[in-house]
Amino acid sequence: MMTQQPQPQRMQQTMPEDGDGWHQVNAGPHLHIMFHPNRQLLGREADGVKRSSIVVAVKGKREQALRFDPFSQGSHYHIRPSLRGRQLPLWVEEGQKPLDVALAFFEKPLRFRGLLSQAEERNAASLVDDADLTRAARQIRELDAAAGHKPAA
C-alpha cells in the first residue's frame, strides 16, 4: 500500500499593514482593499518600473484573496497569492494604462466576483455591492493621481 506524501504548504500572502505607502480603500462591509502606488521591494536596484499594487482580502481575514500588480512593465494578477504563486497576465494594449486594465475588474463586478469565487471566496463574492467596487476603483485612481503629484524624496 502506497502512502501519500504530504503536499508542501503554500505560504499564502497576508495583507500589508497601513503605512509604508499602503493606503486603505473603502470597499464596503465585505472586503478589505489596500493600494500602493509604487511598491519597491527592499534590496532591489532602481530599474524605472512603476510597481502599483492592489491587494484584496475578505473582511476579517488576513490572507490575500487577490492581488493586482499593474506594473508599468509585466502587469499581472494573482488569485490566492503565495510566495511562489502563479502570475496571470494583465493584457495591456497599446495606449492603455496598466492600472486602468486592473481596475476594469472592479468596474465590471461580474468579473471581480468570478475572481473572488476562483479564490474560494464565493460567499463574499455574492455579498459584494457593485457601487462599493466602483467607489473603490475611483478612490484608487485618486490615490494614484495624488501620488504622481508628490515631489520625489
mmCIF file of C-alpha atoms in Angstrom, residues 40-119:
data_model
loop_
_atom_site.group_PDB
_atom_site.id
_atom_site.type_symbol
_atom_site.label_atom_id
_atom_site.label_comp_id
_atom_site.label_asym_id
_atom_site.label_seq_id
_atom_site.Cartn_x
_atom_site.Cartn_y
_atom_site.Cartn_z
ATOM 1 C CA GLN A 40 9.511 48.921 -4.383
ATOM 2 C CA LEU A 41 10.974 45.760 -2.903
ATOM 3 C CA LEU A 42 13.802 46.193 -0.417
ATOM 4 C CA GLY A 43 17.221 45.448 -1.849
ATOM 5 C CA ARG A 44 16.061 45.809 -5.450
ATOM 6 C CA GLU A 45 18.032 48.179 -7.610
ATOM 7 C CA ALA A 46 16.113 51.051 -9.181
ATOM 8 C CA ASP A 47 15.006 49.956 -12.639
ATOM 9 C CA GLY A 48 12.450 52.611 -13.594
ATOM 10 C CA VAL A 49 9.487 50.199 -13.320
ATOM 11 C CA LYS A 50 6.456 51.608 -11.514
ATOM 12 C CA ARG A 51 5.030 48.861 -9.286
ATOM 13 C CA SER A 52 1.465 49.694 -8.268
ATOM 14 C CA SER A 53 -0.315 47.016 -6.241
ATOM 15 C CA ILE A 54 -3.895 46.409 -5.155
ATOM 16 C CA VAL A 55 -4.475 43.697 -2.559
ATOM 17 C CA VAL A 56 -7.896 42.298 -1.691
ATOM 18 C CA ALA A 57 -8.983 40.217 1.293
ATOM 19 C CA VAL A 58 -12.361 39.299 2.690
ATOM 20 C CA LYS A 59 -13.119 41.396 5.804
ATOM 21 C CA GLY A 60 -11.897 39.610 8.904
ATOM 22 C CA LYS A 61 -9.258 37.535 7.080
ATOM 23 C CA ARG A 62 -5.518 38.308 6.914
ATOM 24 C CA GLU A 63 -4.823 36.253 3.767
ATOM 25 C CA GLN A 64 -4.994 37.946 0.393
ATOM 26 C CA ALA A 65 -7.704 36.575 -1.898
ATOM 27 C CA LEU A 66 -6.498 38.618 -4.896
ATOM 28 C CA ARG A 67 -3.548 40.816 -5.782
ATOM 29 C CA PHE A 68 -3.350 43.020 -8.848
ATOM 30 C CA ASP A 69 0.125 44.176 -9.910
ATOM 31 C CA PRO A 70 -0.473 46.656 -12.749
ATOM 32 C CA PHE A 71 3.246 47.379 -13.144
ATOM 33 C CA SER A 72 4.489 49.657 -15.905
ATOM 34 C CA GLN A 73 6.170 46.507 -17.288
ATOM 35 C CA GLY A 74 4.988 42.947 -16.747
ATOM 36 C CA SER A 75 1.475 43.669 -15.433
ATOM 37 C CA HIS A 76 -0.168 40.661 -13.813
ATOM 38 C CA TYR A 77 -2.506 39.496 -11.086
ATOM 39 C CA HIS A 78 -2.721 36.617 -8.619
ATOM 40 C CA ILE A 79 -5.573 34.520 -7.276
ATOM 41 C CA ARG A 80 -4.741 33.430 -3.705
ATOM 42 C CA PRO A 81 -1.209 34.872 -3.926
ATOM 43 C CA SER A 82 1.545 32.831 -2.322
ATOM 44 C CA LEU A 83 5.298 33.264 -2.204
ATOM 45 C CA ARG A 84 5.626 31.126 -5.341
ATOM 46 C CA GLY A 85 2.198 31.865 -6.794
ATOM 47 C CA ARG A 86 1.255 31.836 -10.428
ATOM 48 C CA GLN A 87 1.155 35.173 -12.208
ATOM 49 C CA LEU A 88 -1.736 35.703 -14.610
ATOM 50 C CA PRO A 89 -1.013 38.390 -17.212
ATOM 51 C CA LEU A 90 -2.985 41.612 -17.352
ATOM 52 C CA TRP A 91 -3.136 42.211 -21.091
ATOM 53 C CA VAL A 92 -2.317 45.884 -21.586
ATOM 54 C CA GLU A 93 -2.939 47.068 -25.144
ATOM 55 C CA GLU A 94 -1.102 49.938 -26.808
ATOM 56 C CA GLY A 95 -2.295 53.222 -25.292
ATOM 57 C CA GLN A 96 -3.835 51.611 -22.201
ATOM 58 C CA LYS A 97 -2.645 52.295 -18.669
ATOM 59 C CA PRO A 98 -1.920 49.139 -16.633
ATOM 60 C CA LEU A 99 -3.866 50.496 -13.638
ATOM 61 C CA ASP A 100 -6.954 51.050 -15.826
ATOM 62 C CA VAL A 101 -6.745 47.437 -17.033
ATOM 63 C CA ALA A 102 -6.657 46.189 -13.418
ATOM 64 C CA LEU A 103 -9.474 48.491 -12.317
ATOM 65 C CA ALA A 104 -11.686 47.184 -15.143
ATOM 66 C CA PHE A 105 -12.200 44.137 -12.891
ATOM 67 C CA PHE A 106 -13.706 46.450 -10.251
ATOM 68 C CA GLU A 107 -15.840 48.287 -12.793
ATOM 69 C CA LYS A 108 -17.209 45.020 -14.223
ATOM 70 C CA PRO A 109 -18.447 43.420 -10.997
ATOM 71 C CA LEU A 110 -19.248 40.023 -12.554
ATOM 72 C CA ARG A 111 -15.567 39.638 -13.493
ATOM 73 C CA PHE A 112 -14.490 40.659 -9.988
ATOM 74 C CA ARG A 113 -16.955 38.241 -8.386
ATOM 75 C CA GLY A 114 -15.652 35.498 -10.677
ATOM 76 C CA LEU A 115 -12.107 36.091 -9.443
ATOM 77 C CA LEU A 116 -13.274 36.038 -5.818
ATOM 78 C CA SER A 117 -15.054 32.743 -6.486
ATOM 79 C CA GLN A 118 -11.875 31.302 -8.003
ATOM 80 C CA ALA A 119 -10.134 32.385 -4.789
#
